[in-house]
JSON list of C-alpha atoms in Angstrom, two decimals:
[
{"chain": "A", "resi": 1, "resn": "UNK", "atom": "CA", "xyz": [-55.76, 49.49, 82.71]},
{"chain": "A", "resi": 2, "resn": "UNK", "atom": "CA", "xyz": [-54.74, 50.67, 79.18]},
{"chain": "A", "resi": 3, "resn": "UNK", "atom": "CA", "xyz": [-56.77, 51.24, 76.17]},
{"chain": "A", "resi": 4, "resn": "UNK", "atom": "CA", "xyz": [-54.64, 51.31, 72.76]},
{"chain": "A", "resi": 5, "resn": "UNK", "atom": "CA", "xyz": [-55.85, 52.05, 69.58]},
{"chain": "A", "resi": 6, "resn": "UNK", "atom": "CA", "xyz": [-54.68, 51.78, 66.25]},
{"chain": "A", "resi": 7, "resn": "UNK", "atom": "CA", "xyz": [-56.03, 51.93, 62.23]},
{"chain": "A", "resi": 8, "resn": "UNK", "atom": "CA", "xyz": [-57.15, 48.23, 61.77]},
{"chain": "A", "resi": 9, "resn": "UNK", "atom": "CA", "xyz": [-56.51, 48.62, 57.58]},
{"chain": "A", "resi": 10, "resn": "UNK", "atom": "CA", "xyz": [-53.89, 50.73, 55.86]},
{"chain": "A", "resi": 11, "resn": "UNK", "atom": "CA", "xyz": [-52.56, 50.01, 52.04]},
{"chain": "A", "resi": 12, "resn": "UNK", "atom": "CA", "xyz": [-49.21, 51.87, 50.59]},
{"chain": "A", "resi": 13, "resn": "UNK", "atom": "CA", "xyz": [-47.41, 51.42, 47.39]},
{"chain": "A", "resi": 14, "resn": "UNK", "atom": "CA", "xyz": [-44.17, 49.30, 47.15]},
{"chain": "A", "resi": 15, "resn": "UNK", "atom": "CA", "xyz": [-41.07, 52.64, 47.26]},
{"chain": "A", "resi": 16, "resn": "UNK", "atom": "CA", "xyz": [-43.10, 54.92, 49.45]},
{"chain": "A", "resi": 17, "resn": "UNK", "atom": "CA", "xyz": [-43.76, 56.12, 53.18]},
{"chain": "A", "resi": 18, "resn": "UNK", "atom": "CA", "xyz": [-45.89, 54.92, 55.76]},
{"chain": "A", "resi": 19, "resn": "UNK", "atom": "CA", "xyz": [-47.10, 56.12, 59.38]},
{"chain": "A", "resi": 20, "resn": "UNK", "atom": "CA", "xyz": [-48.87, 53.61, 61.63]},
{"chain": "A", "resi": 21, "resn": "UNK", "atom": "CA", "xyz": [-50.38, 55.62, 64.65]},
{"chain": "A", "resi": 22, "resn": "UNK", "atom": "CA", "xyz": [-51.01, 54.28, 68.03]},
{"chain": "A", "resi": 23, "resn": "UNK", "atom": "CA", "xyz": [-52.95, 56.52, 70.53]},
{"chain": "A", "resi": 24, "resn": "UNK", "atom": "CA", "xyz": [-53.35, 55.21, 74.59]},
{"chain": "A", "resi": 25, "resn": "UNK", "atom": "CA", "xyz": [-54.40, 55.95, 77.44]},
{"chain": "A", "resi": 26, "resn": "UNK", "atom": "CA", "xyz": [-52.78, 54.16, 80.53]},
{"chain": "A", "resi": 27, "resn": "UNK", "atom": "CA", "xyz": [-52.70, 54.37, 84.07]},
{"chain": "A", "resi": 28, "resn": "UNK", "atom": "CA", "xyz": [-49.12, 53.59, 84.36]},
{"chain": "A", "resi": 29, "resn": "UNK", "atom": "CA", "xyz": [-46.68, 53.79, 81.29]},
{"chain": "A", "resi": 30, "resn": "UNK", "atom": "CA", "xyz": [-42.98, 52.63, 81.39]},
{"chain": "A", "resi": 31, "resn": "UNK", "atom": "CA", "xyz": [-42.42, 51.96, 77.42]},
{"chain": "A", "resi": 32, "resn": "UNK", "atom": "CA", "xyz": [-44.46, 51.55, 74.13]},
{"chain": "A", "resi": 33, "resn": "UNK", "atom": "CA", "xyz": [-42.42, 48.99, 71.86]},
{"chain": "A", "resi": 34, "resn": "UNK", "atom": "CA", "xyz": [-43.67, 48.13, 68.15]},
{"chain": "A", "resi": 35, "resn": "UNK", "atom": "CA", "xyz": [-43.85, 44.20, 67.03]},
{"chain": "A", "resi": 36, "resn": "UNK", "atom": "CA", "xyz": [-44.30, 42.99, 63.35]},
{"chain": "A", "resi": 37, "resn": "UNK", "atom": "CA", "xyz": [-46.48, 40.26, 62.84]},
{"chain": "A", "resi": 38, "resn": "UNK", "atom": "CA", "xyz": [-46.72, 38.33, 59.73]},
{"chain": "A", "resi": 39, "resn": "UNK", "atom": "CA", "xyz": [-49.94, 36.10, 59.52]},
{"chain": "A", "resi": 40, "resn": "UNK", "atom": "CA", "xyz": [-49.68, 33.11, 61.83]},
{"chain": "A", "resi": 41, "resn": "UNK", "atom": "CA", "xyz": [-46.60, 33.66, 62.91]},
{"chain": "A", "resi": 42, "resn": "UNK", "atom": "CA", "xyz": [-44.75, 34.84, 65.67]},
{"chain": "A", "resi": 43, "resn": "UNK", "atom": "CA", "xyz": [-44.82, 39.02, 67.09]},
{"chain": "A", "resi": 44, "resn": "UNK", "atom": "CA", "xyz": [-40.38, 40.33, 66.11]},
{"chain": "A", "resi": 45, "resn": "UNK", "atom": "CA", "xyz": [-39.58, 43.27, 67.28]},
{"chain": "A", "resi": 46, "resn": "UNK", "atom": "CA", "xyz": [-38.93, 46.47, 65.72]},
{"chain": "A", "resi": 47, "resn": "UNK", "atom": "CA", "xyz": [-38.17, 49.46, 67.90]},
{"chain": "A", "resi": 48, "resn": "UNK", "atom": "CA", "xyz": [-38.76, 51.12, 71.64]},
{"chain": "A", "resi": 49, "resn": "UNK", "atom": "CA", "xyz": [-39.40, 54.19, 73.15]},
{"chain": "A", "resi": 50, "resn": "UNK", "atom": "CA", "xyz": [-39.72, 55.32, 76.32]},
{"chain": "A", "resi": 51, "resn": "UNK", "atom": "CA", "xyz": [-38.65, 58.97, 76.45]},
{"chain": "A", "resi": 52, "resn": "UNK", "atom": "CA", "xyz": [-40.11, 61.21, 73.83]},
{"chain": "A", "resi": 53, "resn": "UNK", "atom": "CA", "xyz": [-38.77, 61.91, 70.39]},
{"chain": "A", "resi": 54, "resn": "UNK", "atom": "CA", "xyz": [-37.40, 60.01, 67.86]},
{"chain": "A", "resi": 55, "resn": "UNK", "atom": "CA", "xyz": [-35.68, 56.32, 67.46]},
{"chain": "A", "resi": 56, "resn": "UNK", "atom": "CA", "xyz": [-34.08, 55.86, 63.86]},
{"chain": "A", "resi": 57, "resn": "UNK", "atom": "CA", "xyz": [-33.56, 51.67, 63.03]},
{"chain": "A", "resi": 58, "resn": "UNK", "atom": "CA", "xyz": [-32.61, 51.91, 59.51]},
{"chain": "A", "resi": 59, "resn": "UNK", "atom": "CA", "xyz": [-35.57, 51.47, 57.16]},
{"chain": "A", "resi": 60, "resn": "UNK", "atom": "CA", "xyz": [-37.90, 52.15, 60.69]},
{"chain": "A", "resi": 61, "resn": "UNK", "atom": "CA", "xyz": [-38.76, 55.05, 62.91]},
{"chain": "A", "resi": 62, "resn": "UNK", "atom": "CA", "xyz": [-40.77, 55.12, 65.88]},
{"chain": "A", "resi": 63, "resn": "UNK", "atom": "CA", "xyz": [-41.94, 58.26, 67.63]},
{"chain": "A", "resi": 64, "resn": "UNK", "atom": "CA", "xyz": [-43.18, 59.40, 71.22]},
{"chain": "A", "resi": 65, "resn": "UNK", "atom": "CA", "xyz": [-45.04, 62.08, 72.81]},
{"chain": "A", "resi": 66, "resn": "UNK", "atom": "CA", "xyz": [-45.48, 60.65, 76.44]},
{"chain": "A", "resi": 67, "resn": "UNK", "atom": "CA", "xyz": [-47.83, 63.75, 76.70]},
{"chain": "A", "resi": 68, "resn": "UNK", "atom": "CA", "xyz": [-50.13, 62.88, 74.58]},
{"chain": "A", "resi": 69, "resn": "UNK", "atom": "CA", "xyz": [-50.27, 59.75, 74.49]},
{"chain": "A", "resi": 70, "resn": "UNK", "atom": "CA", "xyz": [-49.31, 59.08, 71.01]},
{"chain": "A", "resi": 71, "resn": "UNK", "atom": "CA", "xyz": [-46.79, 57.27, 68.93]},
{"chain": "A", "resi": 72, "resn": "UNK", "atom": "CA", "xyz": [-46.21, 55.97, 65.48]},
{"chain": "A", "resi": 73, "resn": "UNK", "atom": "CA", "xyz": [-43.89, 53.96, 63.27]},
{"chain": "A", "resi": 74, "resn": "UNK", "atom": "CA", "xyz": [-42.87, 55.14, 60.29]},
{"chain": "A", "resi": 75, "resn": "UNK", "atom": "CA", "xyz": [-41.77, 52.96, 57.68]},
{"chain": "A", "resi": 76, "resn": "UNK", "atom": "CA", "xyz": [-39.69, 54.10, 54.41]},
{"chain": "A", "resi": 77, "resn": "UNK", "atom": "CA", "xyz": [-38.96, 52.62, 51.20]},
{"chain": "A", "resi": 78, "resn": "UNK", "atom": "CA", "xyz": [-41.58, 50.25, 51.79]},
{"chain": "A", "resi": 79, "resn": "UNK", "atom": "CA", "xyz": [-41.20, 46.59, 50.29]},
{"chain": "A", "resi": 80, "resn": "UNK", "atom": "CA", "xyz": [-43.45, 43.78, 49.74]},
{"chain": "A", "resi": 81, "resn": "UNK", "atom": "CA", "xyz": [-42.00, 41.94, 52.62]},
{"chain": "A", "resi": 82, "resn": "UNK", "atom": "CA", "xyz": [-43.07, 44.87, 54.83]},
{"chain": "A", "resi": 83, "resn": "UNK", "atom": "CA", "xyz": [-46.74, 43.72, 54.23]},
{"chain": "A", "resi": 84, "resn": "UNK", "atom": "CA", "xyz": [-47.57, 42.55, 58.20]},
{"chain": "A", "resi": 85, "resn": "UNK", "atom": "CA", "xyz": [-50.01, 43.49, 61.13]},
{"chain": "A", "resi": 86, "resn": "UNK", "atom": "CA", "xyz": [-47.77, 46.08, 63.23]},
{"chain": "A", "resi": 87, "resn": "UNK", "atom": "CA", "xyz": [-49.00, 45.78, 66.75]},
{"chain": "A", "resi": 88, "resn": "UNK", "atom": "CA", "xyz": [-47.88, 48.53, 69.56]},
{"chain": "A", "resi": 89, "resn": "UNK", "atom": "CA", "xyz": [-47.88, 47.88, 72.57]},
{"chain": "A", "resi": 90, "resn": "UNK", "atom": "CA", "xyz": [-47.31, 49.43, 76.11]},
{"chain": "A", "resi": 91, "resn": "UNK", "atom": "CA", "xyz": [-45.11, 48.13, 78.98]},
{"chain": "A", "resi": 92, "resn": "UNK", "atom": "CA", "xyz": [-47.05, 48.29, 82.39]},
{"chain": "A", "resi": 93, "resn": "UNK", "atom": "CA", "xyz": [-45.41, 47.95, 85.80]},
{"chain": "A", "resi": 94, "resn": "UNK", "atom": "CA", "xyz": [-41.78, 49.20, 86.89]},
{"chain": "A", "resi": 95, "resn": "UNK", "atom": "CA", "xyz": [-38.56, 49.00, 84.69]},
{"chain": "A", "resi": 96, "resn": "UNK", "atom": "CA", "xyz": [-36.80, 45.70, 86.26]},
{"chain": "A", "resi": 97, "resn": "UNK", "atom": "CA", "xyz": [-39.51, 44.77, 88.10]},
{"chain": "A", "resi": 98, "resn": "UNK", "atom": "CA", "xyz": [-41.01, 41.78, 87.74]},
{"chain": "A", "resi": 99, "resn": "UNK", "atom": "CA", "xyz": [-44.38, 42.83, 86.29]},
{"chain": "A", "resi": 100, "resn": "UNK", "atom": "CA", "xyz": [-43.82, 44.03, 82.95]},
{"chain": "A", "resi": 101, "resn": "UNK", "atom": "CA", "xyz": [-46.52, 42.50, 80.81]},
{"chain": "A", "resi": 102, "resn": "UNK", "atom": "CA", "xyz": [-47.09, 44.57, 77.30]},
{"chain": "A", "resi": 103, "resn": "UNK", "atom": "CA", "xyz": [-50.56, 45.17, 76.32]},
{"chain": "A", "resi": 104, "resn": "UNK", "atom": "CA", "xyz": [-51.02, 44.79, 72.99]},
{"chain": "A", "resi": 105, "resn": "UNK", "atom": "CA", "xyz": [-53.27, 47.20, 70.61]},
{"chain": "A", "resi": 106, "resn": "UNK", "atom": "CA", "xyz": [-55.10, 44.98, 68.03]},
{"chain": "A", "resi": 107, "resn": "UNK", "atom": "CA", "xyz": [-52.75, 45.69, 65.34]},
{"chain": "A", "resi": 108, "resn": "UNK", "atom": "CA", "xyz": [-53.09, 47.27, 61.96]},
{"chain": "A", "resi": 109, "resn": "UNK", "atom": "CA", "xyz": [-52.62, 45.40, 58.68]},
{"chain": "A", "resi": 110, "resn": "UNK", "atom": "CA", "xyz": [-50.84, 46.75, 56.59]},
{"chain": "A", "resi": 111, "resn": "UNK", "atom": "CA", "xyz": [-50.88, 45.73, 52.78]},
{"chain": "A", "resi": 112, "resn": "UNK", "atom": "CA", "xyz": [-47.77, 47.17, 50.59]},
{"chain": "A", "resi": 113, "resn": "UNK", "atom": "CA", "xyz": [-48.96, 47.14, 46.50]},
{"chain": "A", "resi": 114, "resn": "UNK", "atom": "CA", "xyz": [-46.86, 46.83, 43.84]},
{"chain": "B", "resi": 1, "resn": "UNK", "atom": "CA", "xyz": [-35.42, 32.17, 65.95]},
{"chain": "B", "resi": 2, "resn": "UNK", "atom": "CA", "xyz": [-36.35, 33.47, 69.16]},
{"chain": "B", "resi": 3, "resn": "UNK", "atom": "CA", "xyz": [-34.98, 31.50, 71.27]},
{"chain": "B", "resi": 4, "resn": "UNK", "atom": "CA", "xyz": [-38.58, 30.29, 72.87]},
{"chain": "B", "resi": 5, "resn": "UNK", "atom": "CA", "xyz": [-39.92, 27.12, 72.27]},
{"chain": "B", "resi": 6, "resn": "UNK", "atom": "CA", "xyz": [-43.49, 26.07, 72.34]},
{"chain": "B", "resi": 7, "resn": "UNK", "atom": "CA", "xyz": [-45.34, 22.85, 72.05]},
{"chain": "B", "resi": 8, "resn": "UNK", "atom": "CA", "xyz": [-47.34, 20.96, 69.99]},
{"chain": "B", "resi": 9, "resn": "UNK", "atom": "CA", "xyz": [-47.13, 23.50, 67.04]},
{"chain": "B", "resi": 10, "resn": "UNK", "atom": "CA", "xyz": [-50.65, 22.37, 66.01]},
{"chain": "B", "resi": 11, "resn": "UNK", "atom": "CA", "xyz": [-53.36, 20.69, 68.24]},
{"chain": "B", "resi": 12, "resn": "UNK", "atom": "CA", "xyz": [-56.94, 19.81, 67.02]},
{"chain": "B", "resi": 13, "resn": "UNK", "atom": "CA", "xyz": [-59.16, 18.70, 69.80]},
{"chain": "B", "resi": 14, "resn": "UNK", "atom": "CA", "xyz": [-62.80, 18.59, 70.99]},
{"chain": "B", "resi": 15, "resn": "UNK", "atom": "CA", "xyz": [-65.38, 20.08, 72.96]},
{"chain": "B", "resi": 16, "resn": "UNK", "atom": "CA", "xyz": [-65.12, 19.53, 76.68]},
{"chain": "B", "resi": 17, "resn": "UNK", "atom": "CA", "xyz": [-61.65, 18.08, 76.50]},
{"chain": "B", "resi": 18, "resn": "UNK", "atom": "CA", "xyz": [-58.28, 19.45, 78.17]},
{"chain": "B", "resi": 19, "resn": "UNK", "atom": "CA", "xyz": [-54.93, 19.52, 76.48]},
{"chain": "B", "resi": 20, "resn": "UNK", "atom": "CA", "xyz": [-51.69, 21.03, 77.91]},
{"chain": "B", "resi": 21, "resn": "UNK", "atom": "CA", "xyz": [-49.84, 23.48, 75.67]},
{"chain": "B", "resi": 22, "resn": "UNK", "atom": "CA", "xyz": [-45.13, 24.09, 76.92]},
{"chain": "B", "resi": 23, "resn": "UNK", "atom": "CA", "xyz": [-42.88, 26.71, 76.72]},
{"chain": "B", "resi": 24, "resn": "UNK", "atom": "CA", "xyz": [-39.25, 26.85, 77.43]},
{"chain": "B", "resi": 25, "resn": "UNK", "atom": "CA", "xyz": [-38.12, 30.24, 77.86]},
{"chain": "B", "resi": 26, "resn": "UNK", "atom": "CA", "xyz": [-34.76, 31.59, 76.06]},
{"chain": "B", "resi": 27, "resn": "UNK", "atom": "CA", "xyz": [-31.80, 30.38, 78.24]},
{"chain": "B", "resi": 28, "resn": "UNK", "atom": "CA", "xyz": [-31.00, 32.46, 81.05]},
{"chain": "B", "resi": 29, "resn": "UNK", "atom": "CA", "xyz": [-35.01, 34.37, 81.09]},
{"chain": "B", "resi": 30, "resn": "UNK", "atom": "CA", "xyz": [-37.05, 33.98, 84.30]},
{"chain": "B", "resi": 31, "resn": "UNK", "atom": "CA", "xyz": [-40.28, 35.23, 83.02]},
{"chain": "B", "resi": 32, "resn": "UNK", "atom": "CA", "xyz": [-42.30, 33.97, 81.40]},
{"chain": "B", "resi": 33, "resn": "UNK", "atom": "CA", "xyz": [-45.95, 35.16, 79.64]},
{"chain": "B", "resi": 34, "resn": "UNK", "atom": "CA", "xyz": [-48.42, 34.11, 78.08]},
{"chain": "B", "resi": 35, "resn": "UNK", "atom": "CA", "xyz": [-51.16, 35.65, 75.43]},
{"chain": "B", "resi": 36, "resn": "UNK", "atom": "CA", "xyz": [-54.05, 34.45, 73.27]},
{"chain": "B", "resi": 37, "resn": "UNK", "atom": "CA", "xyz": [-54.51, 35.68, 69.89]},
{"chain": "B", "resi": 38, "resn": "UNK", "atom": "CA", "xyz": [-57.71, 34.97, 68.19]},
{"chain": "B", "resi": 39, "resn": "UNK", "atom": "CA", "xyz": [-58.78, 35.79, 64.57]},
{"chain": "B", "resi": 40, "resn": "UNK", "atom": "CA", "xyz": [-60.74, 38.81, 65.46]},
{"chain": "B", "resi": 41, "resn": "UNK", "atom": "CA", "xyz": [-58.49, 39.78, 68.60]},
{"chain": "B", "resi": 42, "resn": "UNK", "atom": "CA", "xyz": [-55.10, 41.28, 69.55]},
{"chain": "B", "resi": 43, "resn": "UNK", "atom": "CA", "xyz": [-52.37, 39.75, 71.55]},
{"chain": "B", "resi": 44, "resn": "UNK", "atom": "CA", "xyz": [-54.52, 39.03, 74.89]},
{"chain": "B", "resi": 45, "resn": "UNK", "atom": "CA", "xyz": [-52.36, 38.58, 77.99]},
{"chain": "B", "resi": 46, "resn": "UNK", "atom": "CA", "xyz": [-53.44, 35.28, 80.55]},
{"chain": "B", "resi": 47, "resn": "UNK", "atom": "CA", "xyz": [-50.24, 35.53, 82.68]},
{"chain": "B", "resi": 48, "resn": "UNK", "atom": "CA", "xyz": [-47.22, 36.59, 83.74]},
{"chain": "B", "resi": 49, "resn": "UNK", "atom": "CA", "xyz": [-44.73, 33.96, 85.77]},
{"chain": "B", "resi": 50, "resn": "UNK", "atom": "CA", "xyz": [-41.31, 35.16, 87.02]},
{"chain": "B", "resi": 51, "resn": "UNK", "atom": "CA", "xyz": [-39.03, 32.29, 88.59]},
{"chain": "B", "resi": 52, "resn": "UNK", "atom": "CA", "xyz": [-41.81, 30.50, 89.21]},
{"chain": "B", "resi": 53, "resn": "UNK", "atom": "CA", "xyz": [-44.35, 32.82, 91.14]},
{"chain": "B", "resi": 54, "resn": "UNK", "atom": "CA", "xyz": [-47.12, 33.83, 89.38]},
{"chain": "B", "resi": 55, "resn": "UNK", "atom": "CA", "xyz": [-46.75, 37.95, 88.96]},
{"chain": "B", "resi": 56, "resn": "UNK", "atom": "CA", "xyz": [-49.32, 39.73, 86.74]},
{"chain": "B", "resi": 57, "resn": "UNK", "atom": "CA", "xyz": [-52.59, 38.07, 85.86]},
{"chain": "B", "resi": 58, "resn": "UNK", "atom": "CA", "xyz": [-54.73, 39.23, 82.71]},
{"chain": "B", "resi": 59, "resn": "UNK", "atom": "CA", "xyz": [-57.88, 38.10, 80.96]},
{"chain": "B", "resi": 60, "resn": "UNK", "atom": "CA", "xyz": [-57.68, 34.74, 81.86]},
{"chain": "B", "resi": 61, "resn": "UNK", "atom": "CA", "xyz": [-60.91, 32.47, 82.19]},
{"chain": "B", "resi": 62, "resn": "UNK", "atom": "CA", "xyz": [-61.04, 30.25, 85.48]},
{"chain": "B", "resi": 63, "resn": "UNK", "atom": "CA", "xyz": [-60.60, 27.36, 83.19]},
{"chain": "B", "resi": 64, "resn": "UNK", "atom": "CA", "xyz": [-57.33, 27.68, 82.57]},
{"chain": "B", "resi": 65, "resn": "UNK", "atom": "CA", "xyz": [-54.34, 27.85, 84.51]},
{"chain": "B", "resi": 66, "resn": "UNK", "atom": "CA", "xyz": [-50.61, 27.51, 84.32]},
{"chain": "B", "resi": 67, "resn": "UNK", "atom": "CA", "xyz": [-47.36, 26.92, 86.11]},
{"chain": "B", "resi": 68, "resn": "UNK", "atom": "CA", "xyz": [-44.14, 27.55, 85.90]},
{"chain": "B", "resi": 69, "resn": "UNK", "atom": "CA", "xyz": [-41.14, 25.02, 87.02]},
{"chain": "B", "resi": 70, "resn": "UNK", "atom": "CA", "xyz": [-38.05, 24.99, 89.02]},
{"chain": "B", "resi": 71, "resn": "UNK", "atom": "CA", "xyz": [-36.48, 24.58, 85.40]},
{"chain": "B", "resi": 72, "resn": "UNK", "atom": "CA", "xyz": [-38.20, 27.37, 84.04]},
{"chain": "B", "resi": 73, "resn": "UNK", "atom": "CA", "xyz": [-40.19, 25.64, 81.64]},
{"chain": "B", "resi": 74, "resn": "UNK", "atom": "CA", "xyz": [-43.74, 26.75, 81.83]},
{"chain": "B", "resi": 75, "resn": "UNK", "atom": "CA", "xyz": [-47.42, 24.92, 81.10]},
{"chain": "B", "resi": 76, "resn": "UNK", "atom": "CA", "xyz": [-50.59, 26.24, 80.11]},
{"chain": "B", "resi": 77, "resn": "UNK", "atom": "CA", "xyz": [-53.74, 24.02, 80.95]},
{"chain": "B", "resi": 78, "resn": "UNK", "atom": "CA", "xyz": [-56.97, 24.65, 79.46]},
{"chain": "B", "resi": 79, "resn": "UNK", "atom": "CA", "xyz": [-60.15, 22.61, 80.55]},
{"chain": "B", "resi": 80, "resn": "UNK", "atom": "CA", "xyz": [-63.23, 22.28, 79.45]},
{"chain": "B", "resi": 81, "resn": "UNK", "atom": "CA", "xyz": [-62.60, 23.46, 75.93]},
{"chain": "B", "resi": 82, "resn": "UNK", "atom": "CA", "xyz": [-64.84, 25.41, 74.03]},
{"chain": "B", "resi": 83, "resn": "UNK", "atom": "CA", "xyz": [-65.28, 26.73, 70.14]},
{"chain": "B", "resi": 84, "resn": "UNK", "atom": "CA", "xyz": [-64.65, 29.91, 71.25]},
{"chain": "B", "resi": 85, "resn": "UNK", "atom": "CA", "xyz": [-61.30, 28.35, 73.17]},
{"chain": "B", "resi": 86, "resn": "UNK", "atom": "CA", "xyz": [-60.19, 28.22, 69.29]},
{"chain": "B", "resi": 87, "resn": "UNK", "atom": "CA", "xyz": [-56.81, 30.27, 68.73]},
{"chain": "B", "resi": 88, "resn": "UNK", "atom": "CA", "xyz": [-53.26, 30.82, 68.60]},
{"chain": "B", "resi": 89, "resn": "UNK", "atom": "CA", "xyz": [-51.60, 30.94, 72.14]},
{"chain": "B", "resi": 90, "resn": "UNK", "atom": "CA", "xyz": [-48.06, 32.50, 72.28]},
{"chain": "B", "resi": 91, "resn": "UNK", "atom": "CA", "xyz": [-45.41, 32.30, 75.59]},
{"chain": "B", "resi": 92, "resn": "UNK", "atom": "CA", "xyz": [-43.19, 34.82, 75.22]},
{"chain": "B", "resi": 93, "resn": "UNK", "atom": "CA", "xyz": [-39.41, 35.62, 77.68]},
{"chain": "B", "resi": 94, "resn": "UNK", "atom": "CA", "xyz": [-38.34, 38.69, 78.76]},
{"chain": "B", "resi": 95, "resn": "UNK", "atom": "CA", "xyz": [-34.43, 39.24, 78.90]},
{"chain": "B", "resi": 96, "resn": "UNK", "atom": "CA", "xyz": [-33.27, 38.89, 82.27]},
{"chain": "B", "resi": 97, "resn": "UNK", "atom": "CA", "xyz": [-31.01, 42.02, 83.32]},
{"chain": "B", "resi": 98, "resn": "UNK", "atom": "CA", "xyz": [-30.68, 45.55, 80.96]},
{"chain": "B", "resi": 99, "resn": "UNK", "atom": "CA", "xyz": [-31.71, 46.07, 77.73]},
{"chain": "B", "resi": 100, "resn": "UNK", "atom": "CA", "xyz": [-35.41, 47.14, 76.58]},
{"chain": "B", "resi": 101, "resn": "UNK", "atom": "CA", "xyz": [-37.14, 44.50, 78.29]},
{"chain": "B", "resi": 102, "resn": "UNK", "atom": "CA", "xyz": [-38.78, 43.64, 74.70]},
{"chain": "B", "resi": 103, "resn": "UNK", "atom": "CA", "xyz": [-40.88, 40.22, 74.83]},
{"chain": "B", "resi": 104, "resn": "UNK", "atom": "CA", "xyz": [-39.43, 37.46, 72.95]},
{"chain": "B", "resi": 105, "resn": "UNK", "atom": "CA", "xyz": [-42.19, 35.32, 71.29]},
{"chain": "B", "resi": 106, "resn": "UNK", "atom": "CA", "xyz": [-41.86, 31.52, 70.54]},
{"chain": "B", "resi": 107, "resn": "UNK", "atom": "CA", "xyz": [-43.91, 30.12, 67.29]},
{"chain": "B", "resi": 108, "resn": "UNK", "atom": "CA", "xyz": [-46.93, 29.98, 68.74]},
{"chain": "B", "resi": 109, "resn": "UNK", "atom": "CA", "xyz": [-49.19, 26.96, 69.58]},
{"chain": "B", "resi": 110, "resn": "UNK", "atom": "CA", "xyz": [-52.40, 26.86, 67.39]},
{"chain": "B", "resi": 111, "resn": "UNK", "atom": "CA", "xyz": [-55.78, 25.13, 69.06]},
{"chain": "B", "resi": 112, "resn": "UNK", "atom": "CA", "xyz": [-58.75, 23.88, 67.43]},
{"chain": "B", "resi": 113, "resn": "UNK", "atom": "CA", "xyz": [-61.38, 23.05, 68.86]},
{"chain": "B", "resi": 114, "resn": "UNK", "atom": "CA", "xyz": [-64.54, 21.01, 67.33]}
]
């Protein structure tokens, strides 16, 4: 099974930077993805990763370390709009196969201040 | 808009009854999932189906099942409802083929239950 945590609160000012972290532990991994969530609305997606490093998506980052077991997005220039719960999440099963439910962490809300 | 549709958008309801909650996937998806979200909870996943087998199964209770039809529309039954039965249920698609495999979420169908 997977275990996924993740800050439950974080507040940043309106201009600045960001980092959500997302630590799990799995017992098969084949992607961690990031979802936006504004309140009772539908999960969007923001970004992917499934080898380590970096993925740049204009105002959005998201990083990997397969190794540890850790990502996080990274959010610049942060704007009211940006205030959400960002959930990660972690693809089990095979790429193309037909299992490949995400497990979701339970989020962290994030409140942007003017 | 994602593409998934769910219905009703909204369903108040009562102890012990049973109400049926739809999702059509994004043309051209053949799986289909679906997840619970309560106010103190993450995403939860219930099920996976995948042209109409059932594939992965999650945290689902034994009162509730679902289907999914030759059309690829998909149901979600829940009996015997409880308070704690109370919460927003998403179905989400998964892009046939390439690509990241990301989860596309429909609006999300909100139970209460008195």
């Amino acid at each position: 099974g997977q275990n996924i945590d993740q800050p439950t609160e974080m507040t940043a000012t309106e201009g600045a930077i960001v980092q959500i972290n997302c630590t799990y532990q799995t017992s098969g991994f084949n992607g961690l993805f990031w979802y936006q969530q504004h309140a009772g609305e539908a999960p969007t997606f923001l970004s992917y990763n499934v080898l380590d490093g970096l993925e740049e998506k204009g105002r959005f980052s998201s990083f990997l370390s397969r190794s540890k077991g850790y990502s996080y997005l990274l959010l610049k220039e942060l704007q009211m709009k940006d205030s959400a719960s960002y959930l990660c999440a972690v693809r089990e099963g095979n790429y193309g196969g037909a299992t490949n439910k995400l497990i979701f962490g339970t989020g962290t809300l994030l409140a942007v201040q003017p | 808009d994602s593409g998934v549709t769910q219905t009703p958008k909204h369903l108040i309801t009562a102890t012990g009854q049973r109400v049926t909650l739809r999702c059509s996937p994004r043309s051209g998806d053949l799986s289909v999932y679906w997840y619970q979200q309560s106010l103190d909870q993450g995403l939860q996943f219930l099920i996976q189906y995948y042209n109409g087998e059932e594939r992965a199964k999650g945290n689902i209770l034994e009162r509730f099942s679902a289907q999914q039809f030759p059309d690829l529309h998909s149901e979600l039954n829940l009996s015997s409802l409880e308070l704690g039965d109370s919460a927003l249920y998403f179905c989400a698609s998964r892009e046939a083929g390439g690509g990241t495999g990301e989860l596309f979420f429909g609006e999300g169908s909100r139970l209460t239950v008195l």
